[in-house]
């Protein structure tokens, strides 16, 4: 299929993790030599993947397209597959794209998972508030229509969101929104965008089984106040003092606790999204007994978590595949 899709460049990314229940975070040493593991989290590795490529499911001008990667087909017919919806990072910028996480997506697909990488409009234009958030919701909802474009059937009970850096924020936020929780914004005066996003979420035919943040921005307020994150300011059109309602609506922290597991993988040596900026999120995860995992990867920097050649990748891959579960559904 031919479509006029803008070429984008990588700007930014990040990572972190949480343990089931109210578990304490633990540092995770990387284990070299597992890049070609034949079985991960009960899922066997195939020889390769089938790269379906770009699928346009709506208006490209509204970010309604994405890239689909399937497991290498073992037989004719339509397999029923779990789906990982993988949001790319890049500081929520219009110049960013899924290109830099495509290797990670292909490796996940080798273990029997369909990987859908939705596009979204970014800043400075035409994305930002609330367009980028609306695009994240509709990108997840597009999973229900993927069988119209590719030879498989998405398993509606096994839709898992994952994202790196800015994409980690969108994955966790979208999972919460689609589960009926738009955070503290319901009590604020920013009703127009809140109503728009709530309406989009309510129309979804897709339910989310889990969310995984890889070096994600999970507390936008702290990211700005502690790390002077200009990307967040651009996304939300101002500082927390200038746009408190938007920060409340856009914050994964304000969505806790959730009704689904939230997994966080973060590099301890990450200088792009320092681990300190997600500490309030982790503390709330622990104190509220939130289901999920926390993996703080010793020696890992921001992009190491999604580089398949890096020793940190097996940690990320295991967390993502364990969230999906074994082929028999365990």
XYZ file of C-alpha atoms in Angstrom:
330
model
C 0.000 0.000 0.000
C 1.270 3.425 -0.908
C 0.699 6.340 1.469
C 2.340 9.694 1.920
C 3.727 9.252 5.434
C 6.179 11.799 6.859
C 9.679 10.561 7.604
C 10.573 11.284 11.230
C 13.654 11.353 13.398
C 14.349 10.067 16.901
C 14.717 12.722 19.597
C 14.189 11.068 22.942
C 13.227 7.910 25.050
C 13.291 6.285 28.614
C 12.466 3.234 30.957
C 11.527 1.591 34.428
C 9.559 -1.446 36.176
C 7.195 -2.665 39.136
C 6.735 -6.059 40.938
C 3.419 -7.878 41.431
C 1.411 -6.513 44.305
C 3.093 -4.086 46.677
C 6.572 -5.379 45.973
C 9.734 -3.376 46.482
C 11.773 -2.281 43.492
C 14.915 -4.261 42.833
C 17.931 -3.552 40.702
C 18.226 -6.007 37.848
C 21.692 -6.986 36.636
C 21.882 -7.541 32.894
C 22.710 -11.052 31.779
C 24.792 -11.221 28.583
C 24.281 -14.155 26.270
C 20.464 -14.227 26.268
C 19.896 -12.219 23.104
C 18.954 -15.383 21.168
C 16.979 -17.207 23.882
C 14.851 -19.937 22.321
C 12.130 -19.585 24.952
C 11.225 -16.420 26.881
C 8.360 -16.300 29.393
C 7.063 -19.575 28.018
C 7.013 -18.312 24.415
C 9.156 -20.053 21.772
C 11.201 -18.001 19.318
C 10.522 -18.359 15.609
C 13.127 -17.922 12.881
C 11.823 -14.526 11.898
C 8.863 -12.210 11.578
C 6.475 -11.022 8.899
C 6.733 -7.280 8.382
C 3.291 -6.214 7.143
C 4.436 -2.599 6.938
C 2.374 0.587 7.060
C -1.387 0.316 7.441
C -3.542 3.405 6.954
C -6.821 2.854 8.784
C -8.165 6.423 8.679
C -6.829 9.869 7.847
C -3.008 10.104 7.653
C -3.325 13.822 8.432
C -4.746 12.832 11.829
C -2.046 10.269 12.568
C -4.374 7.376 11.742
C -1.814 4.925 10.456
C 0.746 2.584 11.921
C 3.252 -0.193 11.284
C 2.344 -3.844 11.883
C 4.732 -6.733 12.526
C 3.459 -10.309 12.840
C 5.106 -13.544 13.926
C 6.436 -15.617 11.067
C 3.490 -17.677 9.862
C 3.700 -21.389 10.618
C 0.578 -22.431 8.727
C -2.080 -21.089 6.409
C -5.112 -19.514 7.991
C -5.825 -16.688 10.407
C -4.022 -17.120 13.695
C -5.528 -15.620 16.849
C -2.724 -13.567 18.376
C -2.143 -11.339 21.382
C -1.238 -7.783 20.414
C 1.394 -5.471 21.862
C 0.560 -1.873 20.995
C 3.993 -0.232 20.991
C 4.189 3.581 21.239
C 7.452 5.161 20.120
C 9.116 8.019 21.960
C 10.855 11.101 20.659
C 9.631 13.750 23.091
C 6.072 13.690 21.646
C 7.576 15.573 18.695
C 6.119 15.602 15.185
C 9.609 14.773 13.884
C 9.708 11.458 15.760
C 8.638 8.029 14.510
C 8.618 4.323 15.270
C 11.800 3.693 13.229
C 14.110 3.381 16.219
C 11.924 0.816 18.046
C 11.220 -1.302 14.977
C 14.041 -3.711 15.813
C 12.581 -4.265 19.278
C 9.114 -4.761 17.814
C 10.391 -7.352 15.341
C 12.153 -9.289 18.086
C 8.968 -9.373 20.192
C 7.046 -10.616 17.151
C 9.410 -13.570 16.851
C 7.895 -14.857 20.103
C 4.356 -15.128 18.782
C 3.041 -11.603 19.407
C 1.535 -9.202 16.881
C 3.135 -5.785 17.379
C 1.226 -2.674 16.305
C 3.122 0.634 16.241
C 0.569 3.450 15.927
C 1.530 6.911 14.753
C 0.413 10.070 16.533
C 0.572 13.768 15.773
C 3.270 15.544 17.731
C 4.448 18.974 18.733
C 4.874 21.754 17.837
C 2.091 21.213 15.299
C -0.341 19.632 14.573
C -0.156 17.631 17.788
C 0.086 18.586 21.442
C -2.892 19.119 23.693
C -5.293 17.342 23.301
C -4.587 15.962 19.806
C -1.637 13.725 20.727
C -3.727 12.103 23.465
C -6.710 11.597 21.164
C -4.390 9.959 18.625
C -3.053 7.580 21.274
C -6.591 6.427 22.078
C -7.623 5.967 18.465
C -4.324 4.206 17.719
C -5.175 1.566 20.320
C -8.748 1.322 19.072
C -7.431 0.589 15.574
C -6.412 -2.872 16.822
C -10.050 -3.920 16.398
C -9.718 -3.270 12.651
C -6.302 -4.781 11.964
C -7.800 -8.068 10.794
C -9.220 -6.136 7.835
C -5.669 -5.406 6.689
C -3.604 -8.428 7.753
C -4.011 -12.233 7.932
C -4.581 -12.637 11.682
C -7.238 -12.139 14.335
C -6.373 -9.976 17.369
C -7.207 -11.651 20.684
C -9.487 -9.061 22.351
C -8.602 -10.354 25.830
C -4.861 -9.952 25.313
C -4.205 -6.382 24.207
C -1.113 -5.043 25.963
C 0.202 -1.488 25.705
C 3.922 -0.742 25.831
C 5.938 2.356 25.076
C 9.385 3.861 25.309
C 10.087 7.293 26.814
C 7.313 9.664 25.662
C 5.645 6.524 24.325
C 5.819 4.958 27.785
C 3.788 7.871 29.077
C 1.215 7.459 26.275
C 0.950 3.692 26.787
C 0.245 3.888 30.519
C -1.989 6.943 30.172
C -4.035 5.440 27.314
C -4.486 2.173 29.214
C -5.902 4.106 32.153
C -8.144 6.250 29.976
C -9.524 3.248 28.091
C -10.229 1.581 31.425
C -12.465 4.493 32.373
C -10.061 6.579 34.436
C -8.972 9.966 33.144
C -7.315 10.780 36.437
C -7.993 13.875 38.501
C -9.213 15.914 35.541
C -12.862 15.055 36.134
C -12.851 17.521 39.020
C -11.145 20.317 37.082
C -12.415 23.084 34.865
C -10.728 21.862 31.653
C -13.990 20.245 30.596
C -13.791 20.517 26.798
C -10.704 18.342 26.231
C -11.652 16.067 29.127
C -15.049 15.429 27.585
C -13.485 14.845 24.163
C -11.024 12.271 25.477
C -13.615 10.609 27.716
C -15.955 10.306 24.729
C -13.232 8.719 22.589
C -12.347 6.272 25.363
C -15.988 5.318 25.885
C -16.364 4.420 22.214
C -13.546 1.894 22.303
C -14.119 -1.735 21.306
C -10.736 -2.601 22.819
C -10.010 -3.451 26.455
C -6.482 -3.313 27.822
C -4.923 -6.226 29.724
C -1.725 -4.478 30.881
C 0.587 -1.518 30.320
C 4.387 -1.392 30.294
C 6.499 1.753 30.545
C 10.067 1.609 29.236
C 11.821 4.714 30.595
C 8.520 6.537 30.502
C 7.523 9.952 31.838
C 4.992 8.854 34.461
C 4.786 12.026 36.533
C 4.674 15.036 34.179
C 4.667 17.546 37.043
C 7.858 16.193 38.564
C 9.452 15.875 35.121
C 9.037 19.625 34.670
C 9.756 20.751 38.223
C 12.706 18.431 38.899
C 14.127 17.803 35.423
C 13.097 20.995 33.555
C 11.523 18.814 30.849
C 10.690 21.228 28.031
C 9.168 18.406 25.986
C 6.402 18.066 28.575
C 5.855 21.838 28.630
C 5.494 21.843 24.845
C 3.110 18.877 24.924
C 0.775 20.446 27.474
C 1.115 24.059 26.385
C 2.626 25.433 29.576
C 4.009 24.640 33.009
C 2.095 22.890 35.806
C 1.349 26.300 37.315
C -0.002 27.596 34.004
C -1.988 24.495 32.997
C -2.850 22.530 36.172
C -5.961 20.935 34.652
C -4.043 19.559 31.703
C -1.354 18.093 33.919
C -4.005 16.415 36.062
C -5.667 14.850 33.032
C -2.389 13.830 31.385
C -0.737 12.246 34.434
C -0.425 8.460 34.778
C 0.354 9.129 38.461
C -3.144 10.526 38.979
C -4.709 7.390 37.454
C -3.409 5.067 40.173
C -4.518 2.574 41.260
C -5.579 0.897 38.031
C -7.575 -2.237 37.386
C -4.808 -3.733 35.256
C -1.111 -4.527 35.879
C 1.371 -1.723 35.224
C 4.985 -2.712 34.568
C 7.859 -0.244 34.722
C 11.368 -0.832 33.343
C 13.923 1.923 33.848
C 17.682 2.237 33.476
C 19.429 3.397 36.629
C 21.925 5.364 34.534
C 19.237 7.039 32.409
C 20.133 10.721 32.018
C 17.306 11.572 29.628
C 14.492 10.616 31.998
C 16.318 10.267 35.332
C 14.946 7.542 37.556
C 14.350 10.145 40.264
C 11.559 11.682 38.185
C 9.471 8.506 38.444
C 10.004 7.930 42.175
C 6.582 9.359 43.167
C 4.928 6.968 40.718
C 6.827 3.989 42.096
C 6.047 4.952 45.666
C 2.349 5.133 44.884
C 2.508 1.803 43.066
C 3.955 0.185 46.168
C 1.749 1.893 48.725
C -1.474 1.076 46.855
C -0.603 -2.550 46.171
C -0.790 -2.015 42.424
C -0.303 -5.187 40.386
C 2.741 -5.139 38.125
C 6.531 -5.254 38.086
C 9.334 -2.777 38.685
C 12.702 -3.457 37.053
C 15.471 -0.936 37.652
C 18.212 -2.067 35.295
C 21.705 -1.533 36.592
C 24.058 0.201 34.132
C 21.333 0.855 31.549
C 20.928 4.232 29.880
C 17.876 5.675 28.174
C 17.882 3.880 24.821
C 19.595 0.704 26.012
C 16.251 -0.788 26.997
C 15.032 -0.991 23.396
C 18.300 -1.822 21.597
C 18.199 -5.537 20.774
C 22.009 -5.705 20.747
C 22.295 -4.269 24.269
C 22.550 -6.511 27.366
C 19.546 -4.654 28.826
C 17.200 -5.807 26.054
C 16.603 -9.322 27.455
C 15.223 -7.706 30.623
C 12.816 -5.541 28.609
C 11.813 -8.431 26.376
C 11.095 -10.753 29.283
C 8.904 -8.167 31.003
C 6.935 -7.492 27.802
C 6.439 -11.175 26.975
C 5.612 -12.164 30.561
C 2.896 -9.494 30.506
C 1.413 -11.155 27.409
C 1.620 -14.606 28.984
C 2.382 -18.025 27.549
C 0.648 -19.180 24.344
C -1.831 -21.270 26.353
C -2.923 -18.118 28.201
C -1.110 -18.729 31.496
